[in-house]
Every structure is written in structure tokens, then in C-alpha cells.
CSV table of C-alpha atoms and ligand atoms in Angstrom, one decimal:
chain,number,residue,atom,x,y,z
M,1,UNK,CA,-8.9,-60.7,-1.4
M,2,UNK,CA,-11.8,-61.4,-4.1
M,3,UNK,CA,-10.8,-61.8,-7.5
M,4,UNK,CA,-9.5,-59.3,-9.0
M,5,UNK,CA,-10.9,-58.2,-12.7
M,6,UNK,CA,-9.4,-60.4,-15.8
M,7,UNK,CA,-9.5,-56.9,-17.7
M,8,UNK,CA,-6.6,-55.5,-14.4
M,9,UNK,CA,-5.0,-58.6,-14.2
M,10,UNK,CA,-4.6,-58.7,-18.0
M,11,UNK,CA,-2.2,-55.4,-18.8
M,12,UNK,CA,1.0,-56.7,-16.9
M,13,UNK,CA,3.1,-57.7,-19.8
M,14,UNK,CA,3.9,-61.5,-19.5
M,15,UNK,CA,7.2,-63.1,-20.0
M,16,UNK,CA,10.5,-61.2,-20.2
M,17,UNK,CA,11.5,-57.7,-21.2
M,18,UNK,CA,14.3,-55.2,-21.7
M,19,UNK,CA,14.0,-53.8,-18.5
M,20,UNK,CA,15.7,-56.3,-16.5
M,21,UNK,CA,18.5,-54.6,-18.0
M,22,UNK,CA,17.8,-51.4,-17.1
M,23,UNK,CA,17.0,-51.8,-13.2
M,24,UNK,CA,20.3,-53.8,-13.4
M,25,UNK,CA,22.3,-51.0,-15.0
M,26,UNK,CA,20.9,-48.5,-12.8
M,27,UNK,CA,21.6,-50.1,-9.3
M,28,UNK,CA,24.8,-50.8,-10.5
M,29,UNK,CA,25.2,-47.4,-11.3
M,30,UNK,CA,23.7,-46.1,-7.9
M,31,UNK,CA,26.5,-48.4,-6.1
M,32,UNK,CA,29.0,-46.4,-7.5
M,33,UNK,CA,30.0,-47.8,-10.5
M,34,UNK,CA,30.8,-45.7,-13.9
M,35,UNK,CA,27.4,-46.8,-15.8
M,36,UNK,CA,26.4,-44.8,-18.9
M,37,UNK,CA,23.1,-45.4,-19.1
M,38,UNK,CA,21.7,-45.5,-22.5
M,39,UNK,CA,18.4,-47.5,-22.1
M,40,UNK,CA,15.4,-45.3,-21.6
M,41,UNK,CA,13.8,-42.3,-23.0
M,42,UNK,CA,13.9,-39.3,-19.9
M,43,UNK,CA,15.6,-36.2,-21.0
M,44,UNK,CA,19.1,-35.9,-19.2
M,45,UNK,CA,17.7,-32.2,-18.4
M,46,UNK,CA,15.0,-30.2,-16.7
M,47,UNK,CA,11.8,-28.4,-18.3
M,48,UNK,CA,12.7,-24.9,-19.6
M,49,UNK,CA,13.1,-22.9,-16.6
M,50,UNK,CA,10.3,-20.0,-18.3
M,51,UNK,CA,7.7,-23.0,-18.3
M,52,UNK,CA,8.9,-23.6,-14.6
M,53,UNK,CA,8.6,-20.2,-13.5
M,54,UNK,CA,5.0,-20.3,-15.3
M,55,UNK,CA,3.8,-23.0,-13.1
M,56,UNK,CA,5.4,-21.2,-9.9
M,57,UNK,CA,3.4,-18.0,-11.1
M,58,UNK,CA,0.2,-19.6,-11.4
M,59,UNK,CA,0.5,-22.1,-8.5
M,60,UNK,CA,1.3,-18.3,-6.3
M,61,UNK,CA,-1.8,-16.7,-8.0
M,62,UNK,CA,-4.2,-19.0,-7.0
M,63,UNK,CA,-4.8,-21.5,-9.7
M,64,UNK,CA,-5.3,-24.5,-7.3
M,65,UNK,CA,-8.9,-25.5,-8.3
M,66,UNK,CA,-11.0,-27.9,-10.7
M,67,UNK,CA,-10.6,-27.2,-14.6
M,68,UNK,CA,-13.1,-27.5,-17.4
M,69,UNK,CA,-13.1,-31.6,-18.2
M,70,UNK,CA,-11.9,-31.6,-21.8
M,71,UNK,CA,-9.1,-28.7,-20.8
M,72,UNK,CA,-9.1,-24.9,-20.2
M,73,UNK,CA,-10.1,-22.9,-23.9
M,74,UNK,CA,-6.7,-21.6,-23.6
M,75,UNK,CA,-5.2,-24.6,-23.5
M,76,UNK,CA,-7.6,-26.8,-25.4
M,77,UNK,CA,-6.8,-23.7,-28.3
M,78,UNK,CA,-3.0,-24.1,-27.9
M,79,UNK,CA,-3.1,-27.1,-28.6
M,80,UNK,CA,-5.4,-27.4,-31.3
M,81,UNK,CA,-2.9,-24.5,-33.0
M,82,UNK,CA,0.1,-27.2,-32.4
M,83,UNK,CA,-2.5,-29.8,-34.1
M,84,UNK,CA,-3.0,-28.0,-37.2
M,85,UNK,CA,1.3,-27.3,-37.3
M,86,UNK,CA,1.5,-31.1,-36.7
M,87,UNK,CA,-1.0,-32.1,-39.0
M,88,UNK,CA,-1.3,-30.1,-41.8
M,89,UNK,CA,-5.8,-29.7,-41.1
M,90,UNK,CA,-6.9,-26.5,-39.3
M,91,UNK,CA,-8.2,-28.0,-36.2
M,92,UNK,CA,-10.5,-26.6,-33.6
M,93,UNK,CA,-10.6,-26.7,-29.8
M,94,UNK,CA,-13.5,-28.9,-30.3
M,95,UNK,CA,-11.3,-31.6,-32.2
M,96,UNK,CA,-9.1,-32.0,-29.2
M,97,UNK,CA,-8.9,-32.8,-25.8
M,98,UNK,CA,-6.5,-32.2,-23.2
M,99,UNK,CA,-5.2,-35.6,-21.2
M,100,UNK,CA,-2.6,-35.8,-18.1
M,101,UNK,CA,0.0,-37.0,-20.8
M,102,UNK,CA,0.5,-38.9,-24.1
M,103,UNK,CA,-0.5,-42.3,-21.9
M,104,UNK,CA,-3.3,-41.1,-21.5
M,105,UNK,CA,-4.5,-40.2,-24.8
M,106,UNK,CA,-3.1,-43.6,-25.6
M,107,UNK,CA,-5.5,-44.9,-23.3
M,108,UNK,CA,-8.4,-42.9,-24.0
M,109,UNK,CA,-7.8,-43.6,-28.4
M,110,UNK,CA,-8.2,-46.9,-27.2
M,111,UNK,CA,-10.7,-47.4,-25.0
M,112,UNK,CA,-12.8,-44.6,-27.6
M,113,UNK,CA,-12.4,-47.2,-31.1
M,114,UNK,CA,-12.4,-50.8,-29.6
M,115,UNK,CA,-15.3,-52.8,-27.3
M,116,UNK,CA,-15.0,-56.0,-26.1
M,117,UNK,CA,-13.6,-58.8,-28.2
M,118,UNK,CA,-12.7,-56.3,-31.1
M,119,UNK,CA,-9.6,-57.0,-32.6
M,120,UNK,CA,-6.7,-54.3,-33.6
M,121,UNK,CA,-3.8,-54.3,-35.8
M,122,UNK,CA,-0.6,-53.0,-33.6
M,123,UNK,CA,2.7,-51.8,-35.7
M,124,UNK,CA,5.7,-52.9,-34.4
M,125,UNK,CA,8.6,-52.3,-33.1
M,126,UNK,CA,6.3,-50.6,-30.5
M,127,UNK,CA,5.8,-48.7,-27.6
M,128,UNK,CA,5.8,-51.3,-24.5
M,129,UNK,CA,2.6,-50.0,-23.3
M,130,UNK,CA,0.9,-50.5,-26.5
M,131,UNK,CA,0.0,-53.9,-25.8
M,132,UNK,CA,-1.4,-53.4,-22.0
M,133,UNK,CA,-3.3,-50.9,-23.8
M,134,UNK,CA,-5.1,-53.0,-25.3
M,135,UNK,CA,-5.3,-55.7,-22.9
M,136,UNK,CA,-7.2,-52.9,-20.5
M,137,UNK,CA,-10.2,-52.1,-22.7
M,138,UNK,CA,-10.3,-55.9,-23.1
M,139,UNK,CA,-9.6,-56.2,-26.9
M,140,UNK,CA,-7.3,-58.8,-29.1
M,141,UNK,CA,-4.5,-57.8,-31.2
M,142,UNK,CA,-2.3,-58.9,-33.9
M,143,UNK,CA,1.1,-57.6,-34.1
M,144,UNK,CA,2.4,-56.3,-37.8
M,145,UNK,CA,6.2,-56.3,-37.7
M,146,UNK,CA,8.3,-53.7,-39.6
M,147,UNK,CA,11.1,-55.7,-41.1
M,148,UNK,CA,14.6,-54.6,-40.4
M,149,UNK,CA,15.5,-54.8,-43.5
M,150,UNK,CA,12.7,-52.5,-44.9
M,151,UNK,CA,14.3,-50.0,-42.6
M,152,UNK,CA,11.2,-50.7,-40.2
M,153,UNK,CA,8.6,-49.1,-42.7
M,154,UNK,CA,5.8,-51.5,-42.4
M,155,UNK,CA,3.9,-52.7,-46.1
M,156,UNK,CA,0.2,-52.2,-46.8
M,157,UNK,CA,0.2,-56.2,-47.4
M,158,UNK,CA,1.8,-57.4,-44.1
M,159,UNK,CA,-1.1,-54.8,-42.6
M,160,UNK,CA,-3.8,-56.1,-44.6
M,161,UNK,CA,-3.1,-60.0,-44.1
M,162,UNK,CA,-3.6,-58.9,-40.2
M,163,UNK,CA,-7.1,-57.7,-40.8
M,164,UNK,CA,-10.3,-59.7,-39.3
M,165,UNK,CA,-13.7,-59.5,-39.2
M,166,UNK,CA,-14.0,-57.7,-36.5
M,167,UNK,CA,-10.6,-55.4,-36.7
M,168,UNK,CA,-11.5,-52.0,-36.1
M,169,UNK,CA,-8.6,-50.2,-35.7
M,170,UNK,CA,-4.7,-49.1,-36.5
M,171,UNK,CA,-2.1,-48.5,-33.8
M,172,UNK,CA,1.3,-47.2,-35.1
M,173,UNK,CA,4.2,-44.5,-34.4
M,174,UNK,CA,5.8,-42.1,-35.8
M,175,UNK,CA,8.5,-41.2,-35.7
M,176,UNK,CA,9.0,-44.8,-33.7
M,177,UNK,CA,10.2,-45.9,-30.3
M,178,UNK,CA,12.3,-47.8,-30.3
M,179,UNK,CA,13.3,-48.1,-33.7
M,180,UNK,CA,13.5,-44.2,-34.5
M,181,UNK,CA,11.9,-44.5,-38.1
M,182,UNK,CA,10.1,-41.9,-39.7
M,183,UNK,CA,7.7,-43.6,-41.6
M,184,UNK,CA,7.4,-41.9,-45.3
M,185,UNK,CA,4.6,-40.8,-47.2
M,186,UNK,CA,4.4,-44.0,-49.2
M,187,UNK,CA,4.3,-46.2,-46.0
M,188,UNK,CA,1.7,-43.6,-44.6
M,189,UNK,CA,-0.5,-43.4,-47.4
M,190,UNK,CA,-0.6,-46.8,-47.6
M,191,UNK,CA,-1.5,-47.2,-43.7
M,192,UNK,CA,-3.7,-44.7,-44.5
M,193,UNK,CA,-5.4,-46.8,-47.9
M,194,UNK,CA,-6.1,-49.9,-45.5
M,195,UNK,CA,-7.9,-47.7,-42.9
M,196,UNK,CA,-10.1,-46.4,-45.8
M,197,UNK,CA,-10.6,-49.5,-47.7
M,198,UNK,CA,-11.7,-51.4,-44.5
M,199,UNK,CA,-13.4,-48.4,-42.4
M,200,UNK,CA,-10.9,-48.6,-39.9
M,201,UNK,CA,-9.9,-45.7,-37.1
M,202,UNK,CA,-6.0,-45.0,-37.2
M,203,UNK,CA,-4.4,-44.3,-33.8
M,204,UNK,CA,-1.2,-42.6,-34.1
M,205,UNK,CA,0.8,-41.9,-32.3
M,206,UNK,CA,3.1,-38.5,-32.6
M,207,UNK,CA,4.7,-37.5,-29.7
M,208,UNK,CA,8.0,-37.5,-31.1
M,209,UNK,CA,6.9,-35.5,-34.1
M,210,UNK,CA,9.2,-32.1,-33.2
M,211,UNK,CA,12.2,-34.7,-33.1
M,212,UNK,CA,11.8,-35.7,-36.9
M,213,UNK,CA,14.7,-34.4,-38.4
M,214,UNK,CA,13.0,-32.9,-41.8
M,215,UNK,CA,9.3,-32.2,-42.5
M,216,UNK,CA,6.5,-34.4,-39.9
M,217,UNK,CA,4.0,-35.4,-42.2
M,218,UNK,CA,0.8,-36.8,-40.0
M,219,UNK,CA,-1.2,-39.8,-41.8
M,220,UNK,CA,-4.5,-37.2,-40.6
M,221,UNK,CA,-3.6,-34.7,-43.5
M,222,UNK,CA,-3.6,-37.6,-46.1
M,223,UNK,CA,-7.3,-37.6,-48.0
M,224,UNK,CA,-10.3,-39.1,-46.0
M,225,UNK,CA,-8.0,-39.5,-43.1
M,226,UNK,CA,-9.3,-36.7,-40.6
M,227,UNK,CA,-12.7,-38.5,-40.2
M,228,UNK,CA,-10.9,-41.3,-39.1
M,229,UNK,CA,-7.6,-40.6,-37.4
M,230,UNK,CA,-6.9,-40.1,-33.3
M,231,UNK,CA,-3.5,-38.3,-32.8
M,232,UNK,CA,-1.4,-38.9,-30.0
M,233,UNK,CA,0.3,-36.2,-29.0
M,234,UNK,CA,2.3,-35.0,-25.6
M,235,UNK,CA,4.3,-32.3,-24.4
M,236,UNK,CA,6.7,-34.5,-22.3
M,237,UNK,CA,9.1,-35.1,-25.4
M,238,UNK,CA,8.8,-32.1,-27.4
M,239,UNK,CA,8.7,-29.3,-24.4
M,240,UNK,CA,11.0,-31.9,-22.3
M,241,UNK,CA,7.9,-32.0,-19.6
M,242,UNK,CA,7.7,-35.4,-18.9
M,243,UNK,CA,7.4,-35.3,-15.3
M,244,UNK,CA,4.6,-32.8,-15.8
M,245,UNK,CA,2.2,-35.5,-17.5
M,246,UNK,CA,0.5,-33.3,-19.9
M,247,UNK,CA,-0.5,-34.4,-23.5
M,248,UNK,CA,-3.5,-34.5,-25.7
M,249,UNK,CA,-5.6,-35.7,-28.3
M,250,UNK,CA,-7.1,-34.9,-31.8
M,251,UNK,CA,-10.1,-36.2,-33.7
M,252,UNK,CA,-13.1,-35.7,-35.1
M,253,UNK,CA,-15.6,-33.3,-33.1
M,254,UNK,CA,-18.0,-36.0,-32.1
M,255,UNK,CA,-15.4,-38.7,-30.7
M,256,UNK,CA,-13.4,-35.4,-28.5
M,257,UNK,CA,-17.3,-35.3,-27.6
M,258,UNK,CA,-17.6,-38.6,-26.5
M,259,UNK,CA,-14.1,-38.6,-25.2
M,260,UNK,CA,-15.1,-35.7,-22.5
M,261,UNK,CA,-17.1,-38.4,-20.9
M,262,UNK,CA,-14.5,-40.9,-20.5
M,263,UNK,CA,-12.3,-37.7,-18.8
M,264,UNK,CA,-15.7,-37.6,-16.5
M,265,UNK,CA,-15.4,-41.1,-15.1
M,266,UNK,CA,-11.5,-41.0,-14.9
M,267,UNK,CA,-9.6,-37.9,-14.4
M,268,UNK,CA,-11.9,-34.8,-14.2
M,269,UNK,CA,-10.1,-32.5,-15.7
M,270,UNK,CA,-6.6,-31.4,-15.4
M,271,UNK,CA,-4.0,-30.3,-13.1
M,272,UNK,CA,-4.9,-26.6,-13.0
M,273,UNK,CA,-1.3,-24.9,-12.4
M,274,UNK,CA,0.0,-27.8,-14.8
M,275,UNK,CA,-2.6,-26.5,-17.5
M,276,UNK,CA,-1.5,-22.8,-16.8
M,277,UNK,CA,2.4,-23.9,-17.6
M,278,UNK,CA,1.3,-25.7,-20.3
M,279,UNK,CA,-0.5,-22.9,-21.9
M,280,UNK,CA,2.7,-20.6,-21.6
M,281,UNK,CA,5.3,-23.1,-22.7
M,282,UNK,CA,2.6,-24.5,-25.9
M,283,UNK,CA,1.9,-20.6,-26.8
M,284,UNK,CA,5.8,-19.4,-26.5
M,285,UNK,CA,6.9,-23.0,-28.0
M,286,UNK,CA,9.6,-23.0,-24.7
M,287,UNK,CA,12.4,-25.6,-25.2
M,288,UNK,CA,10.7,-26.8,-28.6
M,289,UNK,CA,13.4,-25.8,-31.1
M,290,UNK,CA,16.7,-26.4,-28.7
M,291,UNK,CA,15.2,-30.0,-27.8
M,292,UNK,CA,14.5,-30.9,-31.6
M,293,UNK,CA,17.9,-29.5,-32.1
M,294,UNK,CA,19.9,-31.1,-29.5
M,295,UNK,CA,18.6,-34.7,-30.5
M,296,UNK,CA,19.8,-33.6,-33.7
M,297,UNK,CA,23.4,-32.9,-33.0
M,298,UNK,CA,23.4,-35.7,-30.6
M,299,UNK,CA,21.9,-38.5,-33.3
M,300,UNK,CA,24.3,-36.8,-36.0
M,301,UNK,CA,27.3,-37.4,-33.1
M,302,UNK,CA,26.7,-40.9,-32.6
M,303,UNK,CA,26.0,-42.4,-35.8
M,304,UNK,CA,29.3,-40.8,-37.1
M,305,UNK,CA,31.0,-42.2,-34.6
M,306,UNK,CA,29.3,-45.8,-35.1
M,307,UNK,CA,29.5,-45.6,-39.1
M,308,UNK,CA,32.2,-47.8,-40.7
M,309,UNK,CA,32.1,-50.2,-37.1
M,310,UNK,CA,32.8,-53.3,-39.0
M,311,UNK,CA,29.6,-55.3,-39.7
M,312,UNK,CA,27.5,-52.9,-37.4
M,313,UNK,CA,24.3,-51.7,-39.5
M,314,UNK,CA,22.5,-48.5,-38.2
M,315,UNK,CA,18.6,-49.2,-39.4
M,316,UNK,CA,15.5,-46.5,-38.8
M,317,UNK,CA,17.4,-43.8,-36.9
M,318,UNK,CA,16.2,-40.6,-38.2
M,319,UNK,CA,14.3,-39.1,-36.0
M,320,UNK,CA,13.0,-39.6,-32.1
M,321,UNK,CA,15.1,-40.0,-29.3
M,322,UNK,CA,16.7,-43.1,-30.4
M,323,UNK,CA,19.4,-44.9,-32.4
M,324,UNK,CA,18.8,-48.3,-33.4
M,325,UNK,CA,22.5,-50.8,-34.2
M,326,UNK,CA,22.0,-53.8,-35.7
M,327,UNK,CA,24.7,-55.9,-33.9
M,328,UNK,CA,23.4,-59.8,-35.2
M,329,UNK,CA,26.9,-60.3,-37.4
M,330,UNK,CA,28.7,-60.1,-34.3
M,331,UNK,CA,26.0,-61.5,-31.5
M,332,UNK,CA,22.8,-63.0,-33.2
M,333,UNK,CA,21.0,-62.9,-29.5
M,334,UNK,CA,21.0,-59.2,-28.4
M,335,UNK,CA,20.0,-60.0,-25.1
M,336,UNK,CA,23.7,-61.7,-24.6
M,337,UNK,CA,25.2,-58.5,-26.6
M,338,UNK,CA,23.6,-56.2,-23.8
M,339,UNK,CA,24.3,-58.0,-21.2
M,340,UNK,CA,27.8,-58.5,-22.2
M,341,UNK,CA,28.5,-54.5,-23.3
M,342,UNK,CA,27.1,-53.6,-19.6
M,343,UNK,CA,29.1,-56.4,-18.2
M,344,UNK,CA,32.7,-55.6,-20.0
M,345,UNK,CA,32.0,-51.9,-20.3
M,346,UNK,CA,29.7,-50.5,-18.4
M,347,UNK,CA,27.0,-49.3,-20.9
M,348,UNK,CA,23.4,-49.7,-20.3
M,349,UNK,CA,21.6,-50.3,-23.7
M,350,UNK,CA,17.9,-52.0,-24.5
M,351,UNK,CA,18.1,-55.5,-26.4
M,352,UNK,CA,16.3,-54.9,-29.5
M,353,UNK,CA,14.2,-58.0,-28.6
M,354,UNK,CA,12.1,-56.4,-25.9
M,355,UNK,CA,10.6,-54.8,-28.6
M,356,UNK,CA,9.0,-57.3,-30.4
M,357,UNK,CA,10.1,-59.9,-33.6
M,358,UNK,CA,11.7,-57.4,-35.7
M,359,UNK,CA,13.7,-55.6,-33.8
M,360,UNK,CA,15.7,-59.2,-32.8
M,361,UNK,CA,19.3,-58.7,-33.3
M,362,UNK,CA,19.2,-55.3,-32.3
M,363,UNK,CA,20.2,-52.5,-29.7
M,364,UNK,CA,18.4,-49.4,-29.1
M,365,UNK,CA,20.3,-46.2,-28.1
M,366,UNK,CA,18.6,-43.8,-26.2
M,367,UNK,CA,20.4,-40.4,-27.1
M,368,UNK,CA,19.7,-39.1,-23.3
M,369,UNK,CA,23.2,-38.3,-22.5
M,370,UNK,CA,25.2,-35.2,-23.7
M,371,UNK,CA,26.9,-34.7,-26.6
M,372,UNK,CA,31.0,-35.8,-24.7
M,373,UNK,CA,28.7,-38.6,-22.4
M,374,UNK,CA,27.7,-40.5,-25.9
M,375,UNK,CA,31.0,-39.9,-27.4
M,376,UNK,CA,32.7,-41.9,-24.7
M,377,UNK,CA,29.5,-44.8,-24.7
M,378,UNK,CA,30.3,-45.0,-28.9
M,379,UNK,CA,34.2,-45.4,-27.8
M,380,UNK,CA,33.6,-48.2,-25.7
M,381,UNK,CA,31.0,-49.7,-28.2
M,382,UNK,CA,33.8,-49.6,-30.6
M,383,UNK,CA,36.2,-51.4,-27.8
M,384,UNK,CA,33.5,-54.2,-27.0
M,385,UNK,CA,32.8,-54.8,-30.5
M,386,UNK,CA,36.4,-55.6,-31.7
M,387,UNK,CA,37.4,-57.4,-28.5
M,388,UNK,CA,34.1,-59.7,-28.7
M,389,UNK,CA,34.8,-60.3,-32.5
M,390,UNK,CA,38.5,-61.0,-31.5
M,391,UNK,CA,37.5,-63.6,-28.4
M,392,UNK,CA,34.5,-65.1,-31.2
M,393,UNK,CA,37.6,-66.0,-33.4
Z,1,PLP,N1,4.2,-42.9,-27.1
Z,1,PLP,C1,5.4,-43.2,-27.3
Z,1,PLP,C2,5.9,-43.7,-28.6
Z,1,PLP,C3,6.4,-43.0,-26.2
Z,1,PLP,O1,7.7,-43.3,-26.4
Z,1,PLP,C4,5.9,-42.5,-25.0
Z,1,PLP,C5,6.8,-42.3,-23.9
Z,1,PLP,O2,8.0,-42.6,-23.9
Z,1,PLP,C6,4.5,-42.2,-24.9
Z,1,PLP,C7,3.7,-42.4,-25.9
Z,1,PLP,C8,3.9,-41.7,-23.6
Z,1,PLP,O3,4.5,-40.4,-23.3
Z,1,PLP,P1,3.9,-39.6,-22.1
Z,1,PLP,O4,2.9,-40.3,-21.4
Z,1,PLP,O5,5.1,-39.2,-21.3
Z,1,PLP,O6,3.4,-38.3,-22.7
């Protein structure tokens, strides 16, 4: 075949990753053996059955056909009503536009701030696709790291030393896969000083923002910030639709504008019976509250019964879908403590590592098992850790 484009060629990820791991753990699991898996972010249960029953509804009565590009007003309005709850600014159905999932609002945030050869600051730990991301609308990066130790709240000064000539934007997460941080207002108003100070466009990414524990405060409701912030938002964590692919994006009236254009060339609107769902789940807020408060029990479950695990130190962790275990005093490479835990006790967890610098040393959790699933995964966490301490003796 002719060569294909360095821009296609360029988003595969190079080198190795977490998920190894994973497709391990699962074919293992899949030949029969008693896997828990705990290594990737999927709710362990379907969408609300009233947002099913919406879909089945719409798809009977007929809505089969094209939609409007940016969304249907319904829809586009539903979800600028969630933007101004997430947010903290009234927002209009001009200052969003619908996208077949929090992806592709990723994508299209990108591709909307950064040409050729621009350079971007990304936050880490991050998002694995945050990277190819980049890689696609054929930008550089540098990568900021979070330190462990600063519970994974990155500093205005690590974010500033990162800046270049021709940086023109901000990627970060809250609250964060993998690390589940909520980033506070200090670290957020300081993100949100750097953007200002060197006319910068913040992307952040939100999806998780129902899953936060207390209060989500959104970096676009800090001063200046609305002019200059894309939100990443999606309804595949927060209404558990992930399958659906249905998410969206806020900004400022003239990029949504220019961001209808890019739906043009790439998706042309929306699944239509999808976008009818979605209006009923966004309007009724199905699944919202029993999801937020399911991770909730399940996070408060399994750091209790981790806590006081000798020389095990839980770090970020408050909100998301994720628990993050610093295991280095017993393992300093968390690839090997993975490996080892799915080995000796059949637990699927991913190494902190595939995440980037800061997360070395680490194991992320994903709390997508029920409440008696995790309990047992924590018990045999607790058996590893004192029988691979015992053999390190
Ligand atoms: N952003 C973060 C931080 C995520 O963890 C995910 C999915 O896991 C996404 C964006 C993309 O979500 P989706 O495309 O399912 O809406």
C-alpha cells in the first residue's frame, strides 16, 4: 500500500503499557480461571433501564434520521443546563456542542486550539489517549507530572517551566484517571493563573465530575477562565452510558461555532435515537445520583479495608472511578507487583507506570466490581502483600 500519513501512523502509543496486563488477566479469566478484574474503567452494570426504554421508544417512533450537526436544541439545551451545574457560568446551547462521546470532545478541543508544530502542556498522570490526541492534530507536547507526594496536585511552577514559545494550550483532569485526585482550588487557580498570564486555552477534562465526592469546582468558573476554557464532558461515566458514546463540549460561542464545522467533515451529527435517550436520561438525571453514590460506598469500602496495610500509602483517591496504592516499600517496580498479585492471586490491577513518571511505584484500582467482589480483591491484596514482604525477608 502507499504510505500511509505520518499524522495516522503517529497516534499508536509506542513502547509498553498497562494493558498487556489487562488482555492477560482477561483471557485468563475467560479460560475459566477466578480473575477479579480490577484494571479498567467500564461500569460492572448496565445503563438505567428508563434511559434504555427511552432509546427503545424513540428508535419505535421513528427517530432513525440525520440530526442538526452541533446536536438536537433539546439536547444541545440539556446539556448546556448540566454545564452551568458543572461549572458554576450559565451557559447557552450556543456554548456547547454535542459529540459521540467524551473522546470526541477530546479530540475535537484538540484539534480546535493547536495547528501544526504548536506545542501543549499535558498534566499527568493522564488519560492514555491524551497523548495520541495530540499526536493526531500533529502537535508536540511536554508532559508535567503531578508528584506523588504532592498527592498528584500539579504546581503552577512545574506548569510554567513547561511553557514555550509556541505553547498554546493546557490539558488536565479532574477529578483524574488514573490517579483519582480532585484537584483543589489552589491547584486550579493556579492552572488557571498560567493560562491567563500566557494567553493560553485550558482543556479540561470533566467527565468524572458527578463522581467527586464533595463540591466539583470547574477551572471555567475561576475569573477570565470562560473565554478561555474547553470542558470535556461525557455521559458514559456519570449516566453509566458508555457503550452509548455520547458526550459533549463547552466553550466560548465562537469556538462551538467553529467547532460545528469540524462535526461537518467528521461525524455529521449524532446518532438520532442515541440523542433522544440522551435527552431523557440528561433531563431526568437517570442513574446520576446512584452511580456518584455507589463509587462512593465502594471507594469508602476499599480504602478501609486497605488503611493500616503496613507500608501501603493510598495517594489521590477521592473521587473518580479509581483508587490509587502506593506499593514501592514493598516492590519499587509495579509492573513486577502486578504481575506478581495476578500471578499468586488472581487480581487484575494497572501498574501505576503505564501512566506516566509519577505514578511509578504505583497500582491503580478500578472500583468496577461490587461492593462483596472488592472486599474479597482487598483480602487477597492483604494476603499477597504479607506473603511477598515475608519471601523479600
Ligand atoms: N477522559 C477521561 C479522563 C476518561 O477516563 C475517559 C474514559 O475512560 C474519557 C475521557 C473518554 O470517555 P468517553 O469517550 O467514554 O466519553
Amino acid at each position: 500500500m502507499p504510505r500511509p500519513s505520518a499524522r495516522i501512523s503517529g497516534i499508536i502509543p509506542s513502547g509498553k503499557d498497562g494493558w498487556e496486563l489487562h488482555f492477560s488477566a482477561w483471557q485468563r479469566k475467560e479460560a475459566g480461571e477466578p480473575i477479579i478484574m480490577l484494571s479498567v474503567g467500564d461500569h460492572d452494570f448496565d445503563t438505567p433501564s428508563e434511559t434504555v426504554e427511552a432509546c427503545v421508544t424513540a428508535l419505535r417512533a421513528g427517530h432513525h434520521h440525520y440530526t442538526q450537526l452541533p446536536g438536537i436544541p433539546r439536547l444541545r439545551a440539556a446539556m448546556a443546563k448540566l454545564s452551568t451545574q458543572c461549572t458554576g457560568i450559565e451557559t447557552t446551547i450556543d456554548q456547547v456542542i454535542a459529540t459521540p462521546g467524551g473522546q470526541s470532545a477530546l479530540y475535537a478541543a484538540v484539534h480546535a486550539v493547536v495547528d501544526d508544530g504548536d506545542h501543549a502542556i499535558v498534566v499527568a498522570p493522564y488519560y492514555a489517549t491524551y497523548p495520541g490526541t495530540f499526536r493526531s492534530a500533529g502537535a508536540d507536547f511536554t508532559v508535567v507530572e503531578a508528584r506523588a507526594a504532592d498527592g498528584f496536585q500539579p504546581t503552577r511552577a512545574a506548569i510554567e517551566a513547561a511553557i514555550q514559545p509556541n505553547t498554546r494550550a493546557i490539558l488536565m483532569n479532574t477529578p483524574n484517571n488514573p490517579t483519582g485526585a480532585v484537584y483543589s482550588r489552589e491547584t486550579l487557580e493556579a492552572i488557571a493563573g498560567v493560562c491567563r498570564d500566557h494567553d493560553l486555552w485550558l482543556l479540561s477534562d470533566e467527565v468524572y465530575w458527578t463522581l467527586g465526592g464533595g463540591e466539583h469546582i470547574s477551572p471555567r468558573g475561576l475569573p477570565g477562565m470562560a473565554e478561555r476554557t474547553l470542558v470535556i464532558n461525557s455521559m458514559s461515566k456519570s449516566h453509566g452510558m458508555t457503550g452509548w458514546r455520547i458526550g459533549w463540549l463547552t466553550g466560548p460561542e465562537e469556538m462551538i461555532t467553529l467547532l460545528i464545522s469540524l462535526n461537518l467533515v467528521n461525524a455529521y451529527g449524532l446518532n438520532d435515537f442515541v440523542s433522544r435517550a440522551a435527552i431523557e436520561a440528561l433531563e431526568n438525571g437517570y442513574g446520576v445520583k446512584e452511580i456518584a453514590e455507589l463509587y462512593a460506598g465502594r471507594r469508602t469500602l476499599f480504602l478501609d479495608e486497605i488503611r493500616g496495610v503496613n507500608h501501603v500509602v493510598v495517594r489521590g483517591s477521592e473521587g473518580g472511578m479509581y483508587v490509587m496504592l502506593d506499593v514501592s516499600a514493598i516492590e519499587p517496580d509495579c509492573e513486577t507487583f502486578a504481575w506478581a498479585l495476578l500471578d499468586a492471586e488472581q487480581v487484575g490491577v494497572m501498574p501505576g507506570a503505564s501512566f506516566g513518571e509519577a505514578a511509578k511505584g504505583h497500582i491503580r484500582i478500578a472500583l468496577t466490581q461490587p461492593e462483596h467482589v472488592l472486599k474479597e480483591a482487598a483480602k487477597r491484596l492483604r494476603r499477597f502483600i504479607a506473603t511477598y514482604e515475608r519471601k523479600a525477608a
